[in-house]
mmCIF file of C-alpha atoms and ligand atoms in Angstrom:
data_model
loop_
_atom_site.group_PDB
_atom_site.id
_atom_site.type_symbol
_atom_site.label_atom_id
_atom_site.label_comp_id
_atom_site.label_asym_id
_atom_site.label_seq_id
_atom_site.Cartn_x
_atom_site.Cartn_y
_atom_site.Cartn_z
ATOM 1 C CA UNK A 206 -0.316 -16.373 -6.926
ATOM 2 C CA UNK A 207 -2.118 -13.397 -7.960
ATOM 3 C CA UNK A 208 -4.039 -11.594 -5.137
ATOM 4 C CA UNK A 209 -7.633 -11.633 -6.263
ATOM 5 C CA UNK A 210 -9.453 -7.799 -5.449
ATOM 6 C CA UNK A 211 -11.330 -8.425 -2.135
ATOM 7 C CA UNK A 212 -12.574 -5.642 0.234
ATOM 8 C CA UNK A 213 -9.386 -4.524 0.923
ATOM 9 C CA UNK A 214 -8.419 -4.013 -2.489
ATOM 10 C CA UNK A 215 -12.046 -2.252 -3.294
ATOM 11 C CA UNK A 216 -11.472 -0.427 -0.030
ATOM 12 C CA UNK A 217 -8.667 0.946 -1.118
ATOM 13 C CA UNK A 218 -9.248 1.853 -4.579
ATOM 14 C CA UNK A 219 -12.333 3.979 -3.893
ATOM 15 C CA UNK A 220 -10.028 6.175 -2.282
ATOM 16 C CA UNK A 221 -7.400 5.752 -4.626
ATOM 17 C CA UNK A 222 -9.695 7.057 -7.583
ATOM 18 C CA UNK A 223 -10.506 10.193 -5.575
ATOM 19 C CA UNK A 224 -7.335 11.078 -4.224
ATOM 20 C CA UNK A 225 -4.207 9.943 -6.625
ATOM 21 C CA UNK A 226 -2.137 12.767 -8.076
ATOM 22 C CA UNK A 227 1.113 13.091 -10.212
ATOM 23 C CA UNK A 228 3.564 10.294 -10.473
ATOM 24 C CA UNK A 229 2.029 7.169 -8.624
ATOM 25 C CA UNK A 230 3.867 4.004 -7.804
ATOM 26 C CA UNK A 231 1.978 1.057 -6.906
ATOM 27 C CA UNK A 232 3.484 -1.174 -4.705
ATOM 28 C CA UNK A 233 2.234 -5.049 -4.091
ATOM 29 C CA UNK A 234 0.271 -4.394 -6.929
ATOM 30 C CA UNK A 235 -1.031 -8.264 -7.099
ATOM 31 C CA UNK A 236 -4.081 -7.543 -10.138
ATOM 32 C CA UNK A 237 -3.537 -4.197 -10.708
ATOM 33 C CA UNK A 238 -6.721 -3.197 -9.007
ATOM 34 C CA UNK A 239 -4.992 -0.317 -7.653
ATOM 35 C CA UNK A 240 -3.178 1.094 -10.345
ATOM 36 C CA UNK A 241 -6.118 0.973 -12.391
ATOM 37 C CA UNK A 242 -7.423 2.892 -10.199
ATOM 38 C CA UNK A 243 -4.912 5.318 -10.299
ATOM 39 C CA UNK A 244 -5.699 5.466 -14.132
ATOM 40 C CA UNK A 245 -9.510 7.041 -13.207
ATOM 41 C CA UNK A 246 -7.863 10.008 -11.896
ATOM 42 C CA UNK A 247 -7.615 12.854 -14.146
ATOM 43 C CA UNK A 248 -4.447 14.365 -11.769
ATOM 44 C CA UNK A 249 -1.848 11.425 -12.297
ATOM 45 C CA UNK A 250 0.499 11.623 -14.809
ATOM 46 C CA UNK A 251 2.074 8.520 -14.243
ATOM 47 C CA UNK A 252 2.081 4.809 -12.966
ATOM 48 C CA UNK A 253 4.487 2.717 -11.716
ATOM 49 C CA UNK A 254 3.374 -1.020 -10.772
ATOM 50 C CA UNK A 255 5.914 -3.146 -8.469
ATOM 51 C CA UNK A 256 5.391 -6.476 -6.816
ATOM 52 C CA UNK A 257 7.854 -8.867 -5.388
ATOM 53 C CA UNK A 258 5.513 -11.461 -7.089
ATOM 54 C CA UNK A 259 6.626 -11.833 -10.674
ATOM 55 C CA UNK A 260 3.420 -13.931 -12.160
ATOM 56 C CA UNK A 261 1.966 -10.276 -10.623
ATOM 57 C CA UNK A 262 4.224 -8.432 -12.760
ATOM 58 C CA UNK A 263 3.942 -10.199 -15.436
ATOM 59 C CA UNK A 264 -0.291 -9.848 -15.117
ATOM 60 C CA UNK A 265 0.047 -6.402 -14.951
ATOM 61 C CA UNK A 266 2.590 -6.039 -17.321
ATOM 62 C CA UNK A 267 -0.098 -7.981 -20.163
ATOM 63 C CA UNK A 268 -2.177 -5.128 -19.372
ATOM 64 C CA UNK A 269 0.585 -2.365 -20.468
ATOM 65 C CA UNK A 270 0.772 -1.333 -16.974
ATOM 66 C CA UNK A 271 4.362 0.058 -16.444
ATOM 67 C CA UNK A 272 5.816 -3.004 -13.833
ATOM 68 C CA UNK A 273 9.070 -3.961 -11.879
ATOM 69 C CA UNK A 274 9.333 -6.920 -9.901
ATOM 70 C CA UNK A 275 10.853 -5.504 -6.633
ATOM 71 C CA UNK A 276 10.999 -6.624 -2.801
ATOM 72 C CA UNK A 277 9.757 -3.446 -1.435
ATOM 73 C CA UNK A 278 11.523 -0.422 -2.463
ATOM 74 C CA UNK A 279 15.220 -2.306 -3.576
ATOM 75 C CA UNK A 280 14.243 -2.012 -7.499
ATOM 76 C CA UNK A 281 12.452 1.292 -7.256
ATOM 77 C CA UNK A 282 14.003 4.592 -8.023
ATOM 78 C CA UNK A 283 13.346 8.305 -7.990
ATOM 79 C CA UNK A 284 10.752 9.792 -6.337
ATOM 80 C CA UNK A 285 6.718 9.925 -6.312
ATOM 81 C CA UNK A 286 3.788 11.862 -5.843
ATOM 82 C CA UNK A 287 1.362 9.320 -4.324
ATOM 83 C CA UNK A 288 2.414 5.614 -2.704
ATOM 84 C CA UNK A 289 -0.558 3.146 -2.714
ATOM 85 C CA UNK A 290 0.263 -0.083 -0.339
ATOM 86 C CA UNK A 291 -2.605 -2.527 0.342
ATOM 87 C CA UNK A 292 0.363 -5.103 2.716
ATOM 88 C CA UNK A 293 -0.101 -8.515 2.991
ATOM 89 C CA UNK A 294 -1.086 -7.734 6.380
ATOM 90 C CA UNK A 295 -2.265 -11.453 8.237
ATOM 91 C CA UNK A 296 -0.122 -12.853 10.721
ATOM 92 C CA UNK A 297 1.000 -15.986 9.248
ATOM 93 C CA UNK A 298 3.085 -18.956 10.279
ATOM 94 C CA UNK A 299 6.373 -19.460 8.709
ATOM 95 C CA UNK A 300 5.604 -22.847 7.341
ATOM 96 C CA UNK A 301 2.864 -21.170 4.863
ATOM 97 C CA UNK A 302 4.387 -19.378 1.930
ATOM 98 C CA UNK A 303 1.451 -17.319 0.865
ATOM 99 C CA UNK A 304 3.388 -14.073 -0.230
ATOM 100 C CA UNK A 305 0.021 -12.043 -1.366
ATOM 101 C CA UNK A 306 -1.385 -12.327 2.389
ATOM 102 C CA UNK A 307 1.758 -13.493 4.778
ATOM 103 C CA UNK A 308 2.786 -10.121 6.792
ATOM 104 C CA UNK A 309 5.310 -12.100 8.401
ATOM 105 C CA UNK A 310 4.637 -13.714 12.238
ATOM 106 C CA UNK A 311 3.286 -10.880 13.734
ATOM 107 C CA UNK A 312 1.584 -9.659 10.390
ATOM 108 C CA UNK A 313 3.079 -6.027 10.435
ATOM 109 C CA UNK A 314 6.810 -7.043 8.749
ATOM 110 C CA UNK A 315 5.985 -5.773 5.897
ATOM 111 C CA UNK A 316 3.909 -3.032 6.263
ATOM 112 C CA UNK A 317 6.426 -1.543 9.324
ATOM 113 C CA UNK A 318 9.369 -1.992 6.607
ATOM 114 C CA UNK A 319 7.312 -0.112 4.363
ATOM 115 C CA UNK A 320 6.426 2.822 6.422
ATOM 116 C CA UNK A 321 10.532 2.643 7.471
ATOM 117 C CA UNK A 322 11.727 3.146 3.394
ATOM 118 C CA UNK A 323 8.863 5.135 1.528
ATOM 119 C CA UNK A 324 10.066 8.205 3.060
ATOM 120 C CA UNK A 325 12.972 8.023 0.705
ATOM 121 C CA UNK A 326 10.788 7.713 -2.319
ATOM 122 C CA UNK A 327 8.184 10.455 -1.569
ATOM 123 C CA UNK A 328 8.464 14.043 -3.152
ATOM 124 C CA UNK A 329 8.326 17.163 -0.984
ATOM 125 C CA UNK A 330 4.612 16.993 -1.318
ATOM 126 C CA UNK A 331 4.344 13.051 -1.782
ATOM 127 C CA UNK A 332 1.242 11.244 0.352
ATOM 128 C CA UNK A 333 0.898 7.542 0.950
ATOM 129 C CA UNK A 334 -1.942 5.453 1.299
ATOM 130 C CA UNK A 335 -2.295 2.292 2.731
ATOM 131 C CA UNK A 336 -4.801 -0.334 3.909
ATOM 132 C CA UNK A 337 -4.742 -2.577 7.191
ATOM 133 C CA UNK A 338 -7.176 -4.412 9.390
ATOM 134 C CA UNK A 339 -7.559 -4.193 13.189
ATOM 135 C CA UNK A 340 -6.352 -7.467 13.494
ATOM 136 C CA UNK A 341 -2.178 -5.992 13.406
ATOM 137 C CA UNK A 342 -2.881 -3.132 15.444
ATOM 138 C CA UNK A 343 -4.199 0.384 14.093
ATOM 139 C CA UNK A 344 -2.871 1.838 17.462
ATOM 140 C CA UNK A 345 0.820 0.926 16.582
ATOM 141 C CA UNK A 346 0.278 2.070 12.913
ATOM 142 C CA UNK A 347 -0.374 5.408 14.465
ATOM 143 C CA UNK A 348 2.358 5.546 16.591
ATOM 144 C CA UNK A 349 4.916 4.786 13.871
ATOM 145 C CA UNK A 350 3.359 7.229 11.841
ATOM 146 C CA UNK A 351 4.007 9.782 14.653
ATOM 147 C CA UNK A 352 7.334 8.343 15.530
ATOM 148 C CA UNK A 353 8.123 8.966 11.758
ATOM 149 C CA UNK A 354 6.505 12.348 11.120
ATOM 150 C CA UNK A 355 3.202 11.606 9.426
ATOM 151 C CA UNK A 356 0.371 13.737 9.299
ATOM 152 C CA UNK A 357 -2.561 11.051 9.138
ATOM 153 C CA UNK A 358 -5.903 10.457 8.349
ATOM 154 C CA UNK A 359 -8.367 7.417 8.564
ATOM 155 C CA UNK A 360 -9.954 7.843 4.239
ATOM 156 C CA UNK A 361 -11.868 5.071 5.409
ATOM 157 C CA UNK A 362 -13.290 1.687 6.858
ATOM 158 C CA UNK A 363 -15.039 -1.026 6.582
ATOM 159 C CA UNK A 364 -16.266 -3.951 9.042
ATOM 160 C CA UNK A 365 -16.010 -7.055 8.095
ATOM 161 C CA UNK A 366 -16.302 -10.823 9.615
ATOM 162 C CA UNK A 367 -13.426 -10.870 12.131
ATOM 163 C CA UNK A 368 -12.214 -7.267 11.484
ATOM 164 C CA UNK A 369 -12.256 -3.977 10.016
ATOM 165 C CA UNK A 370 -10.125 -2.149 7.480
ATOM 166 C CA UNK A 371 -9.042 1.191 8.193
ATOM 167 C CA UNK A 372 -7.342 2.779 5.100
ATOM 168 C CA UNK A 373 -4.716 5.396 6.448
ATOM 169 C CA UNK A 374 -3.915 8.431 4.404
ATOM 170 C CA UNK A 375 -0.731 9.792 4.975
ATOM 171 C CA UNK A 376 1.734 12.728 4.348
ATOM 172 C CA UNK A 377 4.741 13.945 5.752
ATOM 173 C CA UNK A 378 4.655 16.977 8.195
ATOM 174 C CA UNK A 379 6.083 20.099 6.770
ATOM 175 C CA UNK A 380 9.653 21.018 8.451
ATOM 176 C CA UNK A 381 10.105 23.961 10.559
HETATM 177 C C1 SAM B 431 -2.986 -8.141 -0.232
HETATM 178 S S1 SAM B 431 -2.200 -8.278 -1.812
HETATM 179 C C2 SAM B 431 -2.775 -6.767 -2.594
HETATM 180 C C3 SAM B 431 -2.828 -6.826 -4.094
HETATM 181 C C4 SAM B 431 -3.475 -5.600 -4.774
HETATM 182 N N1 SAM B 431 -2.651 -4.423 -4.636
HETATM 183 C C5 SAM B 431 -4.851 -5.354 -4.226
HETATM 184 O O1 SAM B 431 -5.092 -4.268 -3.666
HETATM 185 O O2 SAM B 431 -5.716 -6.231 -4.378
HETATM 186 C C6 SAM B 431 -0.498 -7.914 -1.381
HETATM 187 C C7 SAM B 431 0.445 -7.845 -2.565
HETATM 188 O O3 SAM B 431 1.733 -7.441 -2.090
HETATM 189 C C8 SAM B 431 2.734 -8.238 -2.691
HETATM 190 N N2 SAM B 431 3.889 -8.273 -1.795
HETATM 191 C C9 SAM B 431 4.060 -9.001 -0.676
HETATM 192 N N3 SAM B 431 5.254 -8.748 -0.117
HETATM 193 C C10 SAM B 431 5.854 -7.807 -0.897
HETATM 194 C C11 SAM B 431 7.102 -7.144 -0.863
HETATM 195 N N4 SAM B 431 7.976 -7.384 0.109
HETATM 196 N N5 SAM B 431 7.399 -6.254 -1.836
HETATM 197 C C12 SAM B 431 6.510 -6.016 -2.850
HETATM 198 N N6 SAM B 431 5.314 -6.628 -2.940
HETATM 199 C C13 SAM B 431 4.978 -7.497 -1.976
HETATM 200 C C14 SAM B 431 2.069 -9.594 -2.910
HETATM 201 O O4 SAM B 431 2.710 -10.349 -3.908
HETATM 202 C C15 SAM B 431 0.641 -9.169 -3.288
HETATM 203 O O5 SAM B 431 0.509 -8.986 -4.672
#
């Protein structure tokens, strides 16, 4: 199933359009919403698309977007400048196999895996941005982004029925 853009997705790719840069990957890129996004900024050079989905790859693909089917980082190589993520991020029982929305039983599987690998894919200057809701716990997204050595900051929000998205901007701290 192809994720249709929601608030999330239109969240996300206000600040996607303002901030992108250099060589941008994509990832769980459902319609494309974000990399299109991507497209509107004059500073990215290019765009890589990857979904674990392949009628998602294959969507984006039809629109000449660069795209790799790939569960999380295992078909993605190199490095990039800017890492857009909007998770499935719902807590979900195992019996429902809605891959677009199911962040696993406590809703943060995939987005904690994420924040564990991209590290490994980010240039020396690379930034990551991601969305989530309050429902999985922006507390414990900060704390892993501490734990991991993240400098952070909230781009944005937005309340809606239930909950409210919080899109984190992210980049690594410089060593000393
Ligand atoms: C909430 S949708 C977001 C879609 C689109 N990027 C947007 O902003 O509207 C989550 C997307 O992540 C994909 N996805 C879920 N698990 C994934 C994984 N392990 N690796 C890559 N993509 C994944 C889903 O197929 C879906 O397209």
């Amino acid at each position: 199933m192809v994720y249709e853009p929601r608030e999330d997705s239109y969240l996300l790719a206000e600040e996607v359009k303002r901030r992108a840069w250099g060589k941008v990957l994509d990832m769980g890129t459902g319609s494309g919403v974000q990399a299109l996004a991507a497209e509107k900024s004059p500073r990215v050079t290019d765009i890589l698309a990857a979904d674990v989905d392949e009628e998602a790859v294959n969507f984006v693909s039809s629109m000449r977007i660069n795209a790799v089917q790939s569960n999380l980082f295992e078909n993605i190589e190199g490095r990039f400048d800017f890492i857009i993520f909007n998770p499935p991020y719902l807590p979900n029982h195992p019996m429902d196999d809605v891959v677009a929305i199911d962040g696993g039983p406590t809703g943060r599987e995939v987005l904690d895996k994420f924040l564990d690998e991209c590290k490994e894919y980010l240039s020396e200057q690379g930034e990551i941005i991601f969305v989530q809701s309050t429902i999985t716990g922006i507390e414990q997204t900060k704390k892993k982004l501490d734990e991991l050595g993240f400098d952070y900051e909230i781009a944005a929000k937005q309340k809606i029925p239930w909950e409210e998205l919080v899109v984190f901007h992210c980049r690594l701290k410089p060593e000393l």
